[in-house]
Phi, psi and omega in degrees: 000136183263011181251172186247356180293145177282165176301320180298321178296318179296318180295327179288316184279336181227081189303332182297337180300326178299317177295320180295318179294332178275004179062032178272146173295136182210165179225145177220123180257127195293113178287346182263013180300139183236161172305146184305320182300328177278311186295324181298332180293340180289340192283327181081010176229163188229173175299328178295324178295319179292321178297322177297318178296318180297319179294324178295317177298324177294321179298328182276359185302318181292327175298313181296319179302324182276314186279332180230085185304338179293348178267001183299321183298332179258019178058032177080008177262128180274103181216157183244157180285156171255123188238135173286146186236051186296319182291320178294319178299316179297315181296321179295317178297316179298319183297323182264001181063037184232149170267101184277098183288164183085191184232135184258135179233166173226129174265108194273064175295348171300341182254010178299138180298158172080307182231003170062031177202170178304334183294345174295343177282292185286314185298310179295321180300314182297320178295319177299317180298317179297317179297317179299314180302315181294316182295321177292317182297323182267013176061023175279343188215145168238156186303336182268359182288162168282116186290355174298340180293347177283350171264070185210159177302322181296318180292317180296325177296319177296308185293336179292347176277357184234164183232153173231138177227150178206150170256137189205151168273354177153294190289322177295318177300320178299312184295315182289320180297314183294312182287323180298313180294322180298319180288336179115000178291148166282111190245131178238129177246121177269111189256133177284168181298338184284342187295141180285145182300322182296330178290321176296317181297318181295319178298314180297325178295336177270005179086017181269140174279124179246124176248124186259146179234148178277349181260191190267190187306316184300322179292320179297319178295316181301319180291319178297318179296319181296318178301315183292322182295333182267002184222106183296344178272000185255127176260122180264125177272108189263097183297339182276329191227358188286125174282334177295313175304311184303316181289326175300318177293322187295336178303336181300334184300303180294327179293319176295320178303317179295322179292318179294319177301316181295331179273002180074023182266122179269133173237112176203191184302322181277346181230074185291156177242127176250128183237129186248113191245116173301140187231126170257256177285336173117347184297312181298302180295328179295314180295317178298315181298322176299313178298322179293320179294324175295323184281322190238352179059225184284354180281347178252140180237113184258131177238141177260138181241134183224157174292151178299334181273353184217053185275055191291318182290318176302313181297317182295317181285318183298320180274342186080006182269343177051236184281005176273004180224148174235160179295330179295332176300335181252019175075017178265132197276348180060034177245114185213149175289344177278076192302324180293345182248009184277073183233130184267336182232127186279166172292121176292325178299308183292316181303316181283318184295325188253005190294342176258005182246342182268124187289325183188174183220146174212162179242153183226138178284156176301320181300319179293322178302318181289323176298316180293324177300314178293320179297320179297318179292321181292320187270322187241355180072018181260138179247117183236157175277161187308317181306324186289346180270357182300329179284346188295324180283357187303319181297328177289315182297318184291330182269339184264331195233018193230036183301316181294318179298314182295321180295320182296325183260010177070028179274078183291163175305325180296318179290322179296328178293337180256012183282158169243140182239135186231120173275124176268105182276105194277343181187169177140346187293341183249009181294127178300151186299322180295321178293317180295320178301321179292320176301311183296319179298319179294317180297317180294323179296322179288335178287333186295000000 
């Protein structure tokens, strides 16, 4: 910590810290929220930047159709389904003794092609951008070419002269490792102690170098960054600060808008949309929230969800210290079964850029994540990894604990009755069946 206040002083000036240090579930609704038109100016990126990212993904569609035949059905576009959740909503309401008004949806990024998580958006996009830049520079590609030519021996020979490195708790490493190796890059993933063994095994099976650390995410990132700095041929994918990652995620905004339009769902002042985004270091949820704010403006309310043991973004924004503080500074251990969210220090870029655009933050215990995981499978037949359930309690938090927030933003009971709520399911599609069975068994035992 770079500040001089004592823990007691922080607890006095920021009372929620006491609950966070006690590992209690808590919620904080942002008093500094600003109109979208003002807050978007803080980001330093624009709708044109997101449109450029979207166009790049479209250029790569023919590459995906050829290199990953499983993407043929979606014409080479990596996108996930939008699913209604009526049975889960009913079960959640019964459990909490609440009438959960509005309609609940799930954005199933757990089903994204290639790596089965939200990281298939930003991680794969950044590698594609790097590959495009290299191919254009070396005259292997021109902007008007069919990008399927990048699935060729000549392209792989070029990319094999270069390296990609990343630090990850698991899912970002999976997305970057799989696409990086497929293109021909020498790819190294620096994995934190929280990463699941099956993710390491899968990466190695794809020819990716995996370096394991006994410490947490921040150490893995530091090592990856150090490797890249000492090697001019190595591109480091920086989950904490990369604008390319951020823009890859942001493309989701317009895509979700098109899906909601197709489902006949209106999003406007009278029909607000609440989106609940699991948060680790912040790049994925930050980028998605940026895209959503561009698409829906003040009609969308984005909330970040974190484990009680790893509330790094909440702590950073709540104290105003951002990446100058870690959860360990406050005696919080950063040990959680939600491996994708096991981050002790938040992205300073995302925390500062998005601090006037994120409506609120809340924390969820590991035990609750497993209970919700089992409930989701029982009610909707969906199997998600623990991290992906962090968004599930959001509809309860927004309706139970936010009277002042709702009054300030004109969220009347009439508007809340017409609201739509969306859980962003960040991963789970590639979890081995034995691992998933163990998750479900734990969740069912906790429900008993």
